[in-house]
Every structure is written in C-alpha cells, then in structure tokens.
PDB file of C-alpha atoms and ligand atoms in Angstrom:
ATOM      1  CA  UNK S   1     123.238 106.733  30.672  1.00 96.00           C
ATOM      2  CA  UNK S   2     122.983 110.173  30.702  1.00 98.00           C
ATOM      3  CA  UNK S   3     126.285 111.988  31.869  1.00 98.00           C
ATOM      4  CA  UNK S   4     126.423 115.546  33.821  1.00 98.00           C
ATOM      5  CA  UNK S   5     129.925 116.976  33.752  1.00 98.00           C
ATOM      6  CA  UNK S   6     130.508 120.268  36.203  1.00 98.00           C
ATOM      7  CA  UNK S   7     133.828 121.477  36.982  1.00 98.00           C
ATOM      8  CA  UNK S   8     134.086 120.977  40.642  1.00 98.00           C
ATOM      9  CA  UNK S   9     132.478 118.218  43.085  1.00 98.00           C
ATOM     10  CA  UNK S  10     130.246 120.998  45.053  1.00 98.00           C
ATOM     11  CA  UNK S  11     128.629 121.893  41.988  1.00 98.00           C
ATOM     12  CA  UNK S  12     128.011 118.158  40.576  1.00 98.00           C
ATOM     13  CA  UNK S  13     126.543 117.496  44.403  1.00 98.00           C
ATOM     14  CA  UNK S  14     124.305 120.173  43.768  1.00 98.00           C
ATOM     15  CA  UNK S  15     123.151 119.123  40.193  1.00 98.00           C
ATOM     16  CA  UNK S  16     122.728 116.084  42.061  1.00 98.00           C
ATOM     17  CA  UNK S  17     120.398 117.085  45.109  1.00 98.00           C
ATOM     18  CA  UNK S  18     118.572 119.060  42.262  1.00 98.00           C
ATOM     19  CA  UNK S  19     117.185 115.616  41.269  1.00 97.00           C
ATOM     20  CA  UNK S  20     116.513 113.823  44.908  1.00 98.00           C
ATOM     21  CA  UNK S  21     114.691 117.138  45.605  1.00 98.00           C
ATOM     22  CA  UNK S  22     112.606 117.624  42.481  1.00 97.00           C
ATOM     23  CA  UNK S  23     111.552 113.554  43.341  1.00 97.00           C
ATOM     24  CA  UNK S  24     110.791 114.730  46.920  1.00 97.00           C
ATOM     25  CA  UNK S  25     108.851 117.710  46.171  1.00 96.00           C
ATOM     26  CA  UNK S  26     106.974 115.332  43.684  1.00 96.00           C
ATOM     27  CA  UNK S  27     106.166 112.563  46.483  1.00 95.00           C
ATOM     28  CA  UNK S  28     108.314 110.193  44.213  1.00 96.00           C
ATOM     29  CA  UNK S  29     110.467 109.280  46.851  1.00 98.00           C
ATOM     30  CA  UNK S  30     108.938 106.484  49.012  1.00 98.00           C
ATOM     31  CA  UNK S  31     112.239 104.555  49.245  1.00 98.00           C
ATOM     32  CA  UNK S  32     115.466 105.815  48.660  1.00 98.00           C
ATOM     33  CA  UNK S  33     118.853 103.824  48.725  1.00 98.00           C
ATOM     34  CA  UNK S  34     122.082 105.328  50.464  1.00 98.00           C
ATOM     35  CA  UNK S  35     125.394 105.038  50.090  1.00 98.00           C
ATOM     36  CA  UNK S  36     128.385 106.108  52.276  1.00 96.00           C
ATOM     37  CA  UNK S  37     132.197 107.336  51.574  1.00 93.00           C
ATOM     38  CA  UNK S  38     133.086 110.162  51.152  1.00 95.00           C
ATOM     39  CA  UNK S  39     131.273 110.848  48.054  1.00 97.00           C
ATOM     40  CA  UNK S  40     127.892 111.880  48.845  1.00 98.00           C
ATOM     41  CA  UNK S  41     128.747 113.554  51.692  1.00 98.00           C
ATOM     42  CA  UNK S  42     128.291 117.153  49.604  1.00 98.00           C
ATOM     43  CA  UNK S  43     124.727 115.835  48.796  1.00 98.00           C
ATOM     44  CA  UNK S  44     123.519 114.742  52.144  1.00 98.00           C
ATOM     45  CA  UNK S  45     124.863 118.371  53.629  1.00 98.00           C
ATOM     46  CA  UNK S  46     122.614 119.946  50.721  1.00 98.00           C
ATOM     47  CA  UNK S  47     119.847 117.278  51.904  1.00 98.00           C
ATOM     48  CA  UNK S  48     120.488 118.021  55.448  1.00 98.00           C
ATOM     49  CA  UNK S  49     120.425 122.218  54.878  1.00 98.00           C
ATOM     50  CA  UNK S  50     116.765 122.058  52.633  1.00 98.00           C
ATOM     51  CA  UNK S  51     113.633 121.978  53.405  1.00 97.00           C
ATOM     52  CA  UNK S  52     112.460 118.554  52.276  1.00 97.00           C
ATOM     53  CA  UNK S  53     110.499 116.215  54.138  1.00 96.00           C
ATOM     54  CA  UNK S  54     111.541 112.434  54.045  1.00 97.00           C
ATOM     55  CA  UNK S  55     109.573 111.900  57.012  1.00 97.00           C
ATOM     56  CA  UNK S  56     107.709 109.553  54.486  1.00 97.00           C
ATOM     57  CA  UNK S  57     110.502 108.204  52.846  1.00 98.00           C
ATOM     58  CA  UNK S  58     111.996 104.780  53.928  1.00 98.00           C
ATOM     59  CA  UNK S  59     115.517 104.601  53.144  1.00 98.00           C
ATOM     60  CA  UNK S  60     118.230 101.422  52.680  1.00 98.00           C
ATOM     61  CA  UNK S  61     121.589 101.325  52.971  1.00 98.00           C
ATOM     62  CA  UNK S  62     123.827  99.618  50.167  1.00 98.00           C
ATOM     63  CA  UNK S  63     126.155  98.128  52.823  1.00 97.00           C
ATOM     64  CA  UNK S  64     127.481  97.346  55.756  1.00 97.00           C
ATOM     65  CA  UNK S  65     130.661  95.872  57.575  1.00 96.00           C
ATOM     66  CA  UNK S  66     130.638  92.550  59.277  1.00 97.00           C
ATOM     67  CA  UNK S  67     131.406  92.879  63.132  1.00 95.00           C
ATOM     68  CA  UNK S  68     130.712  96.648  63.388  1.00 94.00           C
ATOM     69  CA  UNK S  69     127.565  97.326  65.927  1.00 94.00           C
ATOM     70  CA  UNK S  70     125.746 100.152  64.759  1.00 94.00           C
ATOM     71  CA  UNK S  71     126.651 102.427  67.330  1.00 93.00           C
ATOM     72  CA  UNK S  72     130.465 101.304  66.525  1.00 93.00           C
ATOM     73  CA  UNK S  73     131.918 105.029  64.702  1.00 91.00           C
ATOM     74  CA  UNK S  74     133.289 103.389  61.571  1.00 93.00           C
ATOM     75  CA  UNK S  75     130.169 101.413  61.256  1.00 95.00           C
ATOM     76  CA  UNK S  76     128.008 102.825  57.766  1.00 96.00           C
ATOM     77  CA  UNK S  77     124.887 103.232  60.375  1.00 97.00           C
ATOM     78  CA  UNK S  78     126.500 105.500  62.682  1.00 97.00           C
ATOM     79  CA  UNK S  79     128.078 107.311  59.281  1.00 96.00           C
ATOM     80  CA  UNK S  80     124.376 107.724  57.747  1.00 98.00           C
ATOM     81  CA  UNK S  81     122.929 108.447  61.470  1.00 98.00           C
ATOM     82  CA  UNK S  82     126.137 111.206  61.906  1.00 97.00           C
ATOM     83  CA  UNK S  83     126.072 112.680  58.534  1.00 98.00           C
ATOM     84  CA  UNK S  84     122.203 112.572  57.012  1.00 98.00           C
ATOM     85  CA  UNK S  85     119.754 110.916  59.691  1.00 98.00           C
ATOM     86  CA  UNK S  86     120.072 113.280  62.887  1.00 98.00           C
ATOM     87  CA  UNK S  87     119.314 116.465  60.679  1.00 98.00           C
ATOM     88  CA  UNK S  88     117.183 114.802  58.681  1.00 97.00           C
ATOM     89  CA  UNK S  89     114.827 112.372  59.899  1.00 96.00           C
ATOM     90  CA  UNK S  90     113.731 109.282  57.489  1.00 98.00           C
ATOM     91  CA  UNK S  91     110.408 107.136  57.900  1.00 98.00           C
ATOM     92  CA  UNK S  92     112.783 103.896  58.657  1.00 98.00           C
ATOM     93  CA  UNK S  93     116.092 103.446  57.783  1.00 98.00           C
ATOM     94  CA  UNK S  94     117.395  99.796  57.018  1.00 98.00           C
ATOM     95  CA  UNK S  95     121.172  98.381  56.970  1.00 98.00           C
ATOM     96  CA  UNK S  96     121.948  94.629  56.519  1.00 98.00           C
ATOM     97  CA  UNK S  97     122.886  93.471  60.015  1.00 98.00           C
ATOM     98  CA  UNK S  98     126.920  93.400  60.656  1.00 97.00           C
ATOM     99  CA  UNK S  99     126.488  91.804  63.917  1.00 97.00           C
ATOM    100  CA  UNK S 100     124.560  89.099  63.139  1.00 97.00           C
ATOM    101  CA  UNK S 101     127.682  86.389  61.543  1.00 96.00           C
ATOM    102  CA  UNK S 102     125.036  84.225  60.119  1.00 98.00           C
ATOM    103  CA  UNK S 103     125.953  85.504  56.411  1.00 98.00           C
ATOM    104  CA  UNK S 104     123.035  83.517  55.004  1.00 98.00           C
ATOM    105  CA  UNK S 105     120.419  84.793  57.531  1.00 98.00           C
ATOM    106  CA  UNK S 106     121.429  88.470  57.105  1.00 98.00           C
ATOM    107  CA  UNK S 107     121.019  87.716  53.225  1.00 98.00           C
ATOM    108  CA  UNK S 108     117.502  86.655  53.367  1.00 98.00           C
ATOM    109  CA  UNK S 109     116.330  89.042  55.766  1.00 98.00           C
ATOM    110  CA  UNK S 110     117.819  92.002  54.034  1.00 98.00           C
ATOM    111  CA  UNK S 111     116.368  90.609  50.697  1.00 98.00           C
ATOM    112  CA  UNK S 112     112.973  90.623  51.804  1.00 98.00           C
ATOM    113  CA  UNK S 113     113.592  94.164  53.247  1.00 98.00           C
ATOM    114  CA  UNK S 114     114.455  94.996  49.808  1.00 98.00           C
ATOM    115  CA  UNK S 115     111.769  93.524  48.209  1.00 98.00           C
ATOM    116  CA  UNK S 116     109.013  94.810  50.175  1.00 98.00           C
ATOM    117  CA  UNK S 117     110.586  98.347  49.762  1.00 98.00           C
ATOM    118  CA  UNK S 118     111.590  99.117  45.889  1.00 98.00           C
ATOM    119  CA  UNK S 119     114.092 101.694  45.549  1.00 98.00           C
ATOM    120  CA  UNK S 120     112.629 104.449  43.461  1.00 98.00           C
ATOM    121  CA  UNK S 121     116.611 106.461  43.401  1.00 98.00           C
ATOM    122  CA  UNK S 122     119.322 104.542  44.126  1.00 98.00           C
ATOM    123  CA  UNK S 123     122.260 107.447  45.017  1.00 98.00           C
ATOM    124  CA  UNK S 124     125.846 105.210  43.838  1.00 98.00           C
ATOM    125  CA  UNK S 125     129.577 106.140  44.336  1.00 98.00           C
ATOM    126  CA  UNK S 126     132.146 103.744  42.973  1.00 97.00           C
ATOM    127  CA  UNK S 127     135.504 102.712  44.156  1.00 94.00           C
ATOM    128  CA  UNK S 128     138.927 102.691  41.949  1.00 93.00           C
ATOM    129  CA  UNK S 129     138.453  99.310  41.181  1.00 93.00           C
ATOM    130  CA  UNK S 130     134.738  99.792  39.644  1.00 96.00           C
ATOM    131  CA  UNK S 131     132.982  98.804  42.526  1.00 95.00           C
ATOM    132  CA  UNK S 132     129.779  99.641  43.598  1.00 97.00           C
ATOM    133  CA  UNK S 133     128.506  98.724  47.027  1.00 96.00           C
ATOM    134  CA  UNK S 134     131.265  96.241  47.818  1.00 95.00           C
ATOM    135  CA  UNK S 135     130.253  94.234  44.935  1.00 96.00           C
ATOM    136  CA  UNK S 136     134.234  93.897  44.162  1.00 93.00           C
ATOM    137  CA  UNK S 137     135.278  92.863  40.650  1.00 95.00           C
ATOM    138  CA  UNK S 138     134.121  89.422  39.965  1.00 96.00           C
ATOM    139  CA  UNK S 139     130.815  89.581  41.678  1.00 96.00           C
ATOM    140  CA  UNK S 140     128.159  88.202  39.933  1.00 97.00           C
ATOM    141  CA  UNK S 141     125.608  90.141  37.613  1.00 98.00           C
ATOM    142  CA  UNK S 142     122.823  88.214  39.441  1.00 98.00           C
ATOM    143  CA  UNK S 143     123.681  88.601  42.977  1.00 98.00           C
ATOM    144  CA  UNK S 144     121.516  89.896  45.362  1.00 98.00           C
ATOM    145  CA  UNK S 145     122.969  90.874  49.431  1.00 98.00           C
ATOM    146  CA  UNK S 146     125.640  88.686  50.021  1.00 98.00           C
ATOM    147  CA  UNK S 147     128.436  88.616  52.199  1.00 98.00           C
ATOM    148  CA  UNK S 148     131.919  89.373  50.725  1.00 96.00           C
ATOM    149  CA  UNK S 149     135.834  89.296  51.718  1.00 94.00           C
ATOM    150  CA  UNK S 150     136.780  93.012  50.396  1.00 91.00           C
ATOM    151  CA  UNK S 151     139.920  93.133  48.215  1.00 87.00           C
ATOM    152  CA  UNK S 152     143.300  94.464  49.751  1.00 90.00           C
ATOM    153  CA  UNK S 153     142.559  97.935  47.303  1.00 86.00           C
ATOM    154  CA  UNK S 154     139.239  98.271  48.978  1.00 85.00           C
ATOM    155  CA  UNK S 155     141.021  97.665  52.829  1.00 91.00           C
ATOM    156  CA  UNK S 156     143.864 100.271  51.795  1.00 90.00           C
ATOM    157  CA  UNK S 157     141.028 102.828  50.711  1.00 86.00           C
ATOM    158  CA  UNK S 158     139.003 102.490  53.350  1.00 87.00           C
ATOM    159  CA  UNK S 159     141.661 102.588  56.228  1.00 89.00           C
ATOM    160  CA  UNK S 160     141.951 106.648  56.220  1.00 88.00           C
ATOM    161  CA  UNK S 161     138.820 106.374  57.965  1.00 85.00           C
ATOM    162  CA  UNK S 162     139.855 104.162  60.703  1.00 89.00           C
ATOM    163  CA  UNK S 163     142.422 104.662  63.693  1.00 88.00           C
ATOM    164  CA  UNK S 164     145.035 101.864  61.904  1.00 89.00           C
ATOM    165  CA  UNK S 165     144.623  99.965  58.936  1.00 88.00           C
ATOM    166  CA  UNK S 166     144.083  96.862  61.462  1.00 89.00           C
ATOM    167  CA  UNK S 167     140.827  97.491  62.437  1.00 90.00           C
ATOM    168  CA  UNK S 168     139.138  97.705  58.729  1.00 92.00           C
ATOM    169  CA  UNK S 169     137.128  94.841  58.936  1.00 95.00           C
ATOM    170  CA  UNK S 170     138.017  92.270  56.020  1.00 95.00           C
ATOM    171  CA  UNK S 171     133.874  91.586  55.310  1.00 96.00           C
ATOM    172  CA  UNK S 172     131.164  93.506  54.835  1.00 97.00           C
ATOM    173  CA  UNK S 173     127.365  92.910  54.031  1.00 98.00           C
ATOM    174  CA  UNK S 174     126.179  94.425  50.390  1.00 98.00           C
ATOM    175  CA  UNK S 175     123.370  94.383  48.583  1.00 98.00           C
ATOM    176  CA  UNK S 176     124.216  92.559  45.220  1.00 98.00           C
ATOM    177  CA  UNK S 177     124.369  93.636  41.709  1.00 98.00           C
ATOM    178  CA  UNK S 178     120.711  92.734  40.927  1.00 98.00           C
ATOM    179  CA  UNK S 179     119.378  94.209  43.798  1.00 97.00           C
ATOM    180  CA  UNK S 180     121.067  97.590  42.621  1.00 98.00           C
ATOM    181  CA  UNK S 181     119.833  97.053  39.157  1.00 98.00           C
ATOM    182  CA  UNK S 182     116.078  96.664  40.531  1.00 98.00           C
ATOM    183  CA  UNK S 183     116.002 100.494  41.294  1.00 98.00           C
ATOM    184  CA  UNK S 184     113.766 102.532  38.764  1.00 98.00           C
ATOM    185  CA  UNK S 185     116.724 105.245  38.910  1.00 98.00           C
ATOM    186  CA  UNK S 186     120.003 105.268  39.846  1.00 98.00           C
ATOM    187  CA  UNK S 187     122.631 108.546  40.151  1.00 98.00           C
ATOM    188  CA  UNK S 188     126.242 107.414  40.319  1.00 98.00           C
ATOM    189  CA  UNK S 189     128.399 110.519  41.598  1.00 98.00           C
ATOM    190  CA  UNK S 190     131.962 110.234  41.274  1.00 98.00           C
ATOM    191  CA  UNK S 191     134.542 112.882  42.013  1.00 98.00           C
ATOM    192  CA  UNK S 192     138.625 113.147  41.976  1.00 98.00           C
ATOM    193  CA  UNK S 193     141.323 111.831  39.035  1.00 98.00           C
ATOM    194  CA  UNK S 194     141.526 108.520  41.363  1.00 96.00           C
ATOM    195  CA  UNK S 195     137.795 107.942  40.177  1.00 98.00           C
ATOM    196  CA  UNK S 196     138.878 108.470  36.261  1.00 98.00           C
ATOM    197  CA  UNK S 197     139.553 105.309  35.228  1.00 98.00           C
ATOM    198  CA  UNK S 198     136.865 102.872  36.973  1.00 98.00           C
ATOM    199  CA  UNK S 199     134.624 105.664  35.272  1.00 98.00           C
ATOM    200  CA  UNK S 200     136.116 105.789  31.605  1.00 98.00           C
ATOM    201  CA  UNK S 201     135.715 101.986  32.126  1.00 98.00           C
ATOM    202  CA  UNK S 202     132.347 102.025  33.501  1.00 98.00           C
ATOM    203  CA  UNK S 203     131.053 104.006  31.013  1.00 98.00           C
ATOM    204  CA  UNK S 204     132.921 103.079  27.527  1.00 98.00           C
ATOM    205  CA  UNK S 205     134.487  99.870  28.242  1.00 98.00           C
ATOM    206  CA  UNK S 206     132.560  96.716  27.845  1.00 98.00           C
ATOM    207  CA  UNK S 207     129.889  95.409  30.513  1.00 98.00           C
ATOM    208  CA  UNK S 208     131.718  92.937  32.181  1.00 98.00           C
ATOM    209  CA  UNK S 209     132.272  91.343  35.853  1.00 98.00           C
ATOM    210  CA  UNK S 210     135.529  93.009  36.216  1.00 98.00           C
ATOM    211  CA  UNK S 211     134.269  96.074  36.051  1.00 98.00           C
ATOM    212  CA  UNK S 212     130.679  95.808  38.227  1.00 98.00           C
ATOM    213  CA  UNK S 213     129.599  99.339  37.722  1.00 98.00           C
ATOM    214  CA  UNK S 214     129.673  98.718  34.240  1.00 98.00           C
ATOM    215  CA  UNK S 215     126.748  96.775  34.341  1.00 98.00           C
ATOM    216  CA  UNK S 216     124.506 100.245  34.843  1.00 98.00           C
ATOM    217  CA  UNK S 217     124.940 100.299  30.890  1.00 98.00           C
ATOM    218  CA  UNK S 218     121.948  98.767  30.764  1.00 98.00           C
ATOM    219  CA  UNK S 219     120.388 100.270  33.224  1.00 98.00           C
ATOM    220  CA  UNK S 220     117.358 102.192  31.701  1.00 98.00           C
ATOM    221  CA  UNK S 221     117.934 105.153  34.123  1.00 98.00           C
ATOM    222  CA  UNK S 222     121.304 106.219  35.253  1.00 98.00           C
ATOM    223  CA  UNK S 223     122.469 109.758  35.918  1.00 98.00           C
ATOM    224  CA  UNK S 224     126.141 109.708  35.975  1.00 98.00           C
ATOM    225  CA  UNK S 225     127.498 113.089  37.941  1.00 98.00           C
ATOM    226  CA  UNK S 226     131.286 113.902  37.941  1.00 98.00           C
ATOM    227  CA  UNK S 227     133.487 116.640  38.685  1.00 98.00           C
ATOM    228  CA  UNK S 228     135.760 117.389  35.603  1.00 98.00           C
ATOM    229  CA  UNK S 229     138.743 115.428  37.698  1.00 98.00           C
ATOM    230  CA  UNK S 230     136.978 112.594  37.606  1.00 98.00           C
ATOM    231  CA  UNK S 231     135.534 113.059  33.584  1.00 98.00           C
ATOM    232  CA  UNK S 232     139.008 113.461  32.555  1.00 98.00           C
ATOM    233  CA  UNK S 233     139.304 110.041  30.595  1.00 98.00           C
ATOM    234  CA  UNK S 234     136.057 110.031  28.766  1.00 95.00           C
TER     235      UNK S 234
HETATM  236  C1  LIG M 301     133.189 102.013  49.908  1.00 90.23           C
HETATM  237  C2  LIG M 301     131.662 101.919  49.871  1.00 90.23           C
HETATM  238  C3  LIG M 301     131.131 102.281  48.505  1.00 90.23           C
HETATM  239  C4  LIG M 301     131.740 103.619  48.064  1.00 90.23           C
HETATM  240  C5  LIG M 301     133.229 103.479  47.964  1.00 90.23           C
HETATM  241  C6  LIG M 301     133.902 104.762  47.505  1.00 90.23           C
HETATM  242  O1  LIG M 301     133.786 100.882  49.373  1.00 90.23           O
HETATM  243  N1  LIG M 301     131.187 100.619  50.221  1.00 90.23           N
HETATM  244  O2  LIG M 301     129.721 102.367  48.559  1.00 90.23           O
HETATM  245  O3  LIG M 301     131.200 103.986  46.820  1.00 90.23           O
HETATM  246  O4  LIG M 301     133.721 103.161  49.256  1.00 90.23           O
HETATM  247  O5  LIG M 301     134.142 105.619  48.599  1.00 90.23           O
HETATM  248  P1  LIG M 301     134.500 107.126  48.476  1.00 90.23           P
HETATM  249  O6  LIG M 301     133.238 107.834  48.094  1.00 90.23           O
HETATM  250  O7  LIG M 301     134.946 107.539  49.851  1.00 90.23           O
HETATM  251  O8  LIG M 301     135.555 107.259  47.450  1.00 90.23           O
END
C-alpha cells in the first residue's frame, strides 16, 4: 500500500485527481469504478472543472440502495448523475438495479456487467466501521455483488443525507469484496478523525473480516490518500 498524507482533504483530493488524470491523459482509463459519500465529492468537482475526456470511459458504481429508483434524490445514481455525470459525461455508466427486489437476479446481472468491464481504478472511501462499499464487517473475502441488510452504524451515518432517519433504506446492492479486489488499482481516500480508526485498522491491524477494507493489504496496487485528521492513528 502506498500511503499519501497531506494536511487538509482539498489537497489529498487533489493528489488524488492527479492520478485519475495522469490515467486519463494516458488512455488507461477504459473503466473506472465510483463511489459516493461525501468523500470523493472534492475529486469529482476537480474531475468535473478539467479538461479530461471520459467520453470513452465506462464507469460502475460500487453500490446502490434497494427500493430507491434512480431518479429518487437519495438514490447513489441521481448522486453520481448530480455531482460527476451532468458536467462530465461518461461512455455508460452502470449501478446494480435497486428497483428490481429480485436480490439474486440483480447479482448476476451486475456480475456479468462487471466482468465484461474490468475496473482499471477503483476510487474507495470507507465507513467508521471499515467498510467499503457496504460490504459491512463480516462480509465475506470472496463475495462478489450481493445484497446486504446495512448495520444500525451505517443507517445512523447515512441519515444526514436523508429528510428523517426513517427513510434510509435498511438494504442496499454492493459489489462484493472480490469484485473490488479484481481492480488493477485501487485509491482509498479517507478524510476526518471519525475515519482514524477504521484506517489505523485497515492499514496496520490484521486482514480480517471485521475489518473489510483491510483486505486491500494484499492488494498489489492501493493508493491510500488521507487528510492528516484522518492519518492521526498511524
Ligand atoms: C456509504 C457508501 C460507501 C462510503 C461510505 C462513507 O456507506 N456506501 O461507499 O465509502 O458511505 O461515506 P462518507 O464518504 O460520506 O463518509
């Protein structure tokens, strides 16, 4: 894993973009993977402001929530379409399919979408609890898109973004932890001191379950970005 430390989250986003845009600029880019929250939101402005063409790129989305129509405003495609998409127009852009309740349907389709477009940079956050996607703690090393109950932690977080903490949905679509693993490179960004722990343990704690994003251990290309909030515990 290689780590990048900068002192504030606008200049980590920017160390970041300075890799998505050097893989652009090289055509290396043919499929990239997405990730909402609040985290990458610095990059995809940076994205959004440059000049790079993704016109060619496909793109997939790590996850989405179960019941949420994409033009629902809390669902993760109207997030990507509000915050990266409308500036910055992508080939194709693919989400596992919230409205369809057929968890084992959605699986299969989305795993063949994934498989007949390799992720070449996988852009990561990570939630308190170590999670990436919403592979929550306990998800298996060898999963691939699955449907999953999110953890009461996961609910709480994710409510500021909602009207009232009632209408988080309690399942979401994700990619699994293999399917993560299968892209050639992978930047995790993480900013803020509620991000310090999940990352000491990500990074120096053992690679176990409980932890998923420790797992990128043995990932043969990881970029780890953090502001100095978030880099305080390693
Ligand atoms: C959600 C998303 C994750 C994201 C996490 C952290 O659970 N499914 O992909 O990494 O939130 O969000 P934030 O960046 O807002 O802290």
């Amino acid at each position: 894993m290689q780590i990048i430390r900068e002192q504030t989250a606008a200049a980590a986003s920017a160390k970041a973009f300075e890799i998505v845009a050097d893989m652009a600029r090289h055509n290396q880019l043919q499929v990239m993977g997405l990730a909402t929250g609040s985290t990458p939101l610095d990059l995809y402005k940076l994205i959004c402001a440059s000049d790079l063409d993704f016109s060619r790129t496909s793109s997939v989305n790590l996850d989405e929530y179960v019941g949420l129509k994409p033009t629902d405003p809390q669902s993760y495609h109207h997030f990507m379409q509000k915050h990266l998409f409308s500036v910055k127009p992508f080939k194709e852009s693919f989400f596992p399919d919230g409205t369809n309740p057929d968890a084992g349907a959605v699986a299969k389709a989305y795993d063949r979408i994934l498989a007949d477009h390799p992720i070449d940079l996988q852009v990561l956050g990570i939630g308190r609890n170590g999670h990436i996607g919403f592979n929550e703690p306990g998800t298996a090393f060898d999963s691939h898109t699955h449907r999953v109950a999110l953890t009461p932690s996961t609910i709480a977080a994710n409510a500021r973004f909602f009207a009232k903490p009632e209408l988080v949905p309690h399942y979401a679509y994700t990619m699994g932890i293999a399917s993560i693993m299968a892209a050639k490179q992978i930047i995790l960004l993480a900013f803020g001191k509620e991000k310090a722990a999940a990352i000491r343990a990500t990074i120096k704690g053992p690679v176990t379950t409980a932890v998923p994003a420790s797992i990128l251990q043995r990932h043969p290309n990881v970029t780890v970005v953090l502001d100095a909030a978030a880099a305080s515990q390693i």
